[in-house]
Amino acid sequence: MAYSSRCFFFVSVALLLQFLIAPASSLPLKSTQYIDDLCKMPSIDDKPFCLQTLTSYQRAMYAGSSITLAEVVISGLLVSHDQKTMRFALVTSAKQPPSIKTQFLTSWSYFRTIGFSLAKAYDELPVSPRSATYDAMSCTNQITKVLNLIGKNQDVASKTLIEMTMRMKKLLPLGVAAAQAVAG
């Protein structure tokens, strides 16, 4: 009797897994269509970068709709990178001479503004995707300010901040396009 109940249990689990695994395995195929559509948007200049970035990001691969993909891109890629860059600017500023320290703190402030704009874009996606698009696009001005402020410096920390800022500049069109895709 104990053998048959264990056998029944394992057969039941095996059947259940087949139903659960089949839909999960089809998710990436559907999600890749959202990714392909996003990367074909006119605001995306570097389509190979877009495809490589999003297909290698697991959360994007499992996005079940264009709005979910937009939320993942904004919160997972852009906000995450913005927070990393803010931390770097703030921590590194303490180790810099006064003139560069001021530049790093000002850069931190610009990235904080980017974070606020991205948070606003994320919140607006479901109700006003056009406003979300505008908020994501407005981050370009802050990125330009950082590049103009730090770009002339030759020290290692400044070069690292520039690299992080350039990465944000490259990621930002993905967020803009994602919001545009939701707007239709």
PDB file of C-alpha atoms in Angstrom, residues 11-171:
ATOM      1  CA  VAL A  11       3.187  10.143 -11.179  1.00  0.00           C
ATOM      2  CA  SER A  12       0.982  13.027 -10.046  1.00  0.00           C
ATOM      3  CA  VAL A  13       3.979  15.294  -9.577  1.00  0.00           C
ATOM      4  CA  ALA A  14       5.374  14.298 -12.978  1.00  0.00           C
ATOM      5  CA  LEU A  15       2.078  15.134 -14.693  1.00  0.00           C
ATOM      6  CA  LEU A  16       1.760  18.397 -12.816  1.00  0.00           C
ATOM      7  CA  LEU A  17       5.284  19.400 -13.805  1.00  0.00           C
ATOM      8  CA  GLN A  18       4.477  18.826 -17.471  1.00  0.00           C
ATOM      9  CA  PHE A  19       1.625  21.318 -17.244  1.00  0.00           C
ATOM     10  CA  LEU A  20       3.677  23.830 -15.309  1.00  0.00           C
ATOM     11  CA  ILE A  21       6.834  23.580 -17.394  1.00  0.00           C
ATOM     12  CA  ALA A  22       5.167  23.778 -20.811  1.00  0.00           C
ATOM     13  CA  PRO A  23       3.768  27.304 -20.341  1.00  0.00           C
ATOM     14  CA  ALA A  24       6.990  28.518 -18.740  1.00  0.00           C
ATOM     15  CA  SER A  25       9.067  27.306 -21.664  1.00  0.00           C
ATOM     16  CA  SER A  26       6.899  29.251 -24.101  1.00  0.00           C
ATOM     17  CA  LEU A  27       7.331  32.529 -22.182  1.00  0.00           C
ATOM     18  CA  PRO A  28      10.729  33.458 -23.634  1.00  0.00           C
ATOM     19  CA  LEU A  29       9.423  32.946 -27.170  1.00  0.00           C
ATOM     20  CA  LYS A  30       6.589  35.403 -26.560  1.00  0.00           C
ATOM     21  CA  SER A  31       8.871  37.787 -24.682  1.00  0.00           C
ATOM     22  CA  THR A  32      11.430  37.809 -27.468  1.00  0.00           C
ATOM     23  CA  GLN A  33       8.711  39.251 -29.710  1.00  0.00           C
ATOM     24  CA  TYR A  34       8.270  42.158 -27.277  1.00  0.00           C
ATOM     25  CA  ILE A  35      12.036  42.597 -27.194  1.00  0.00           C
ATOM     26  CA  ASP A  36      12.284  42.476 -31.001  1.00  0.00           C
ATOM     27  CA  ASP A  37       9.484  45.050 -31.308  1.00  0.00           C
ATOM     28  CA  LEU A  38      11.143  47.330 -28.755  1.00  0.00           C
ATOM     29  CA  CYS A  39      14.539  47.104 -30.465  1.00  0.00           C
ATOM     30  CA  LYS A  40      12.948  48.010 -33.828  1.00  0.00           C
ATOM     31  CA  MET A  41      11.582  51.288 -32.442  1.00  0.00           C
ATOM     32  CA  PRO A  42      12.885  54.389 -34.274  1.00  0.00           C
ATOM     33  CA  SER A  43      14.387  55.788 -31.051  1.00  0.00           C
ATOM     34  CA  ILE A  44      16.814  52.842 -30.890  1.00  0.00           C
ATOM     35  CA  ASP A  45      19.995  53.709 -32.790  1.00  0.00           C
ATOM     36  CA  ASP A  46      22.011  50.670 -31.701  1.00  0.00           C
ATOM     37  CA  LYS A  47      19.708  47.740 -32.413  1.00  0.00           C
ATOM     38  CA  PRO A  48      22.354  45.017 -31.787  1.00  0.00           C
ATOM     39  CA  PHE A  49      23.109  46.528 -28.363  1.00  0.00           C
ATOM     40  CA  CYS A  50      19.396  46.603 -27.582  1.00  0.00           C
ATOM     41  CA  LEU A  51      18.895  42.959 -28.530  1.00  0.00           C
ATOM     42  CA  GLN A  52      22.028  41.789 -26.740  1.00  0.00           C
ATOM     43  CA  THR A  53      21.220  43.721 -23.570  1.00  0.00           C
ATOM     44  CA  LEU A  54      17.589  42.651 -23.315  1.00  0.00           C
ATOM     45  CA  THR A  55      18.000  39.031 -24.353  1.00  0.00           C
ATOM     46  CA  SER A  56      20.796  38.576 -21.842  1.00  0.00           C
ATOM     47  CA  TYR A  57      18.675  40.092 -19.046  1.00  0.00           C
ATOM     48  CA  GLN A  58      16.573  37.270 -17.635  1.00  0.00           C
ATOM     49  CA  ARG A  59      13.811  39.483 -16.260  1.00  0.00           C
ATOM     50  CA  ALA A  60      13.287  40.959 -19.735  1.00  0.00           C
ATOM     51  CA  MET A  61      13.139  37.495 -21.262  1.00  0.00           C
ATOM     52  CA  TYR A  62      10.159  36.634 -19.059  1.00  0.00           C
ATOM     53  CA  ALA A  63       8.188  39.837 -19.539  1.00  0.00           C
ATOM     54  CA  GLY A  64       4.670  38.847 -20.516  1.00  0.00           C
ATOM     55  CA  SER A  65       3.612  42.136 -22.108  1.00  0.00           C
ATOM     56  CA  SER A  66       5.036  45.357 -23.474  1.00  0.00           C
ATOM     57  CA  ILE A  67       4.174  47.182 -20.252  1.00  0.00           C
ATOM     58  CA  THR A  68       5.923  44.533 -18.157  1.00  0.00           C
ATOM     59  CA  LEU A  69       8.967  44.774 -20.419  1.00  0.00           C
ATOM     60  CA  ALA A  70       8.942  48.570 -20.054  1.00  0.00           C
ATOM     61  CA  GLU A  71       8.743  48.247 -16.268  1.00  0.00           C
ATOM     62  CA  VAL A  72      11.624  45.757 -16.279  1.00  0.00           C
ATOM     63  CA  VAL A  73      13.771  47.981 -18.506  1.00  0.00           C
ATOM     64  CA  ILE A  74      13.132  51.107 -16.457  1.00  0.00           C
ATOM     65  CA  SER A  75      13.324  49.584 -12.985  1.00  0.00           C
ATOM     66  CA  GLY A  76      15.743  46.743 -13.616  1.00  0.00           C
ATOM     67  CA  LEU A  77      18.230  48.261 -16.023  1.00  0.00           C
ATOM     68  CA  LEU A  78      17.993  52.049 -15.821  1.00  0.00           C
ATOM     69  CA  VAL A  79      17.186  52.601 -12.146  1.00  0.00           C
ATOM     70  CA  SER A  80      19.653  49.915 -11.127  1.00  0.00           C
ATOM     71  CA  HIS A  81      22.470  51.519 -13.127  1.00  0.00           C
ATOM     72  CA  ASP A  82      21.488  54.976 -11.898  1.00  0.00           C
ATOM     73  CA  GLN A  83      21.720  53.827  -8.273  1.00  0.00           C
ATOM     74  CA  LYS A  84      25.137  52.255  -8.874  1.00  0.00           C
ATOM     75  CA  THR A  85      26.387  55.445 -10.464  1.00  0.00           C
ATOM     76  CA  MET A  86      24.992  57.600  -7.655  1.00  0.00           C
ATOM     77  CA  ARG A  87      26.711  55.429  -5.045  1.00  0.00           C
ATOM     78  CA  PHE A  88      29.991  55.616  -6.935  1.00  0.00           C
ATOM     79  CA  ALA A  89      29.817  59.414  -7.252  1.00  0.00           C
ATOM     80  CA  LEU A  90      28.961  59.880  -3.578  1.00  0.00           C
ATOM     81  CA  VAL A  91      31.514  57.436  -2.146  1.00  0.00           C
ATOM     82  CA  THR A  92      34.280  58.569  -4.479  1.00  0.00           C
ATOM     83  CA  SER A  93      33.646  62.257  -3.795  1.00  0.00           C
ATOM     84  CA  ALA A  94      34.961  61.819  -0.242  1.00  0.00           C
ATOM     85  CA  LYS A  95      38.373  60.784  -1.601  1.00  0.00           C
ATOM     86  CA  GLN A  96      38.746  63.656  -4.087  1.00  0.00           C
ATOM     87  CA  PRO A  97      40.420  67.072  -3.862  1.00  0.00           C
ATOM     88  CA  PRO A  98      37.902  69.893  -3.210  1.00  0.00           C
ATOM     89  CA  SER A  99      37.371  70.938  -6.848  1.00  0.00           C
ATOM     90  CA  ILE A 100      36.706  67.396  -8.057  1.00  0.00           C
ATOM     91  CA  LYS A 101      34.720  66.595  -4.904  1.00  0.00           C
ATOM     92  CA  THR A 102      32.293  69.383  -5.801  1.00  0.00           C
ATOM     93  CA  GLN A 103      31.981  68.023  -9.352  1.00  0.00           C
ATOM     94  CA  PHE A 104      31.261  64.523  -8.061  1.00  0.00           C
ATOM     95  CA  LEU A 105      28.635  65.785  -5.627  1.00  0.00           C
ATOM     96  CA  THR A 106      27.029  67.818  -8.405  1.00  0.00           C
ATOM     97  CA  SER A 107      27.083  64.703 -10.616  1.00  0.00           C
ATOM     98  CA  TRP A 108      25.483  62.755  -7.772  1.00  0.00           C
ATOM     99  CA  SER A 109      22.730  65.381  -7.709  1.00  0.00           C
ATOM    100  CA  TYR A 110      22.201  65.040 -11.467  1.00  0.00           C
ATOM    101  CA  PHE A 111      21.930  61.279 -11.148  1.00  0.00           C
ATOM    102  CA  ARG A 112      19.498  61.709  -8.265  1.00  0.00           C
ATOM    103  CA  THR A 113      17.339  63.809 -10.609  1.00  0.00           C
ATOM    104  CA  ILE A 114      17.601  61.020 -13.188  1.00  0.00           C
ATOM    105  CA  GLY A 115      16.414  58.571 -10.526  1.00  0.00           C
ATOM    106  CA  PHE A 116      13.414  60.760  -9.723  1.00  0.00           C
ATOM    107  CA  SER A 117      12.530  61.051 -13.421  1.00  0.00           C
ATOM    108  CA  LEU A 118      12.821  57.290 -13.933  1.00  0.00           C
ATOM    109  CA  ALA A 119      10.704  56.574 -10.850  1.00  0.00           C
ATOM    110  CA  LYS A 120       8.079  58.970 -12.182  1.00  0.00           C
ATOM    111  CA  ALA A 121       8.237  57.318 -15.628  1.00  0.00           C
ATOM    112  CA  TYR A 122       7.807  53.896 -14.030  1.00  0.00           C
ATOM    113  CA  ASP A 123       4.767  55.052 -12.056  1.00  0.00           C
ATOM    114  CA  GLU A 124       3.194  56.700 -15.115  1.00  0.00           C
ATOM    115  CA  LEU A 125       3.603  53.753 -17.499  1.00  0.00           C
ATOM    116  CA  PRO A 126       0.187  52.165 -16.878  1.00  0.00           C
ATOM    117  CA  VAL A 127      -1.787  55.423 -16.825  1.00  0.00           C
ATOM    118  CA  SER A 128       0.100  57.822 -19.084  1.00  0.00           C
ATOM    119  CA  PRO A 129       2.772  56.165 -21.235  1.00  0.00           C
ATOM    120  CA  ARG A 130       3.354  59.413 -23.154  1.00  0.00           C
ATOM    121  CA  SER A 131       4.232  61.194 -19.917  1.00  0.00           C
ATOM    122  CA  ALA A 132       6.461  58.256 -18.998  1.00  0.00           C
ATOM    123  CA  THR A 133       8.225  58.643 -22.348  1.00  0.00           C
ATOM    124  CA  TYR A 134       8.795  62.344 -21.698  1.00  0.00           C
ATOM    125  CA  ASP A 135      10.149  61.671 -18.195  1.00  0.00           C
ATOM    126  CA  ALA A 136      12.566  59.058 -19.518  1.00  0.00           C
ATOM    127  CA  MET A 137      13.682  61.386 -22.320  1.00  0.00           C
ATOM    128  CA  SER A 138      14.288  64.237 -19.866  1.00  0.00           C
ATOM    129  CA  CYS A 139      17.133  62.227 -18.333  1.00  0.00           C
ATOM    130  CA  THR A 140      19.230  63.033 -21.407  1.00  0.00           C
ATOM    131  CA  ASN A 141      19.689  66.609 -20.167  1.00  0.00           C
ATOM    132  CA  GLN A 142      21.104  65.413 -16.838  1.00  0.00           C
ATOM    133  CA  ILE A 143      23.462  62.984 -18.572  1.00  0.00           C
ATOM    134  CA  THR A 144      24.749  65.810 -20.777  1.00  0.00           C
ATOM    135  CA  LYS A 145      25.340  67.976 -17.700  1.00  0.00           C
ATOM    136  CA  VAL A 146      27.449  65.238 -16.078  1.00  0.00           C
ATOM    137  CA  LEU A 147      29.463  64.704 -19.255  1.00  0.00           C
ATOM    138  CA  ASN A 148      30.123  68.447 -19.569  1.00  0.00           C
ATOM    139  CA  LEU A 149      31.058  68.736 -15.904  1.00  0.00           C
ATOM    140  CA  ILE A 150      33.365  65.715 -15.559  1.00  0.00           C
ATOM    141  CA  GLY A 151      34.408  65.100 -19.172  1.00  0.00           C
ATOM    142  CA  LYS A 152      37.526  67.248 -19.090  1.00  0.00           C
ATOM    143  CA  ASN A 153      39.003  65.519 -16.006  1.00  0.00           C
ATOM    144  CA  GLN A 154      41.786  62.980 -16.520  1.00  0.00           C
ATOM    145  CA  ASP A 155      41.881  61.234 -13.129  1.00  0.00           C
ATOM    146  CA  VAL A 156      40.864  57.584 -12.807  1.00  0.00           C
ATOM    147  CA  ALA A 157      37.735  58.257 -10.733  1.00  0.00           C
ATOM    148  CA  SER A 158      36.446  60.821 -13.231  1.00  0.00           C
ATOM    149  CA  LYS A 159      37.090  58.468 -16.128  1.00  0.00           C
ATOM    150  CA  THR A 160      35.162  55.742 -14.303  1.00  0.00           C
ATOM    151  CA  LEU A 161      32.255  58.123 -13.706  1.00  0.00           C
ATOM    152  CA  ILE A 162      32.329  59.084 -17.385  1.00  0.00           C
ATOM    153  CA  GLU A 163      32.201  55.387 -18.373  1.00  0.00           C
ATOM    154  CA  MET A 164      29.232  54.850 -16.068  1.00  0.00           C
ATOM    155  CA  THR A 165      27.535  57.937 -17.475  1.00  0.00           C
ATOM    156  CA  MET A 166      28.159  56.781 -21.046  1.00  0.00           C
ATOM    157  CA  ARG A 167      26.635  53.411 -20.142  1.00  0.00           C
ATOM    158  CA  MET A 168      23.554  55.230 -18.855  1.00  0.00           C
ATOM    159  CA  LYS A 169      23.459  57.256 -22.061  1.00  0.00           C
ATOM    160  CA  LYS A 170      23.480  53.992 -24.020  1.00  0.00           C
ATOM    161  CA  LEU A 171      20.799  52.349 -21.833  1.00  0.00           C
TER     162      LEU A 171
END
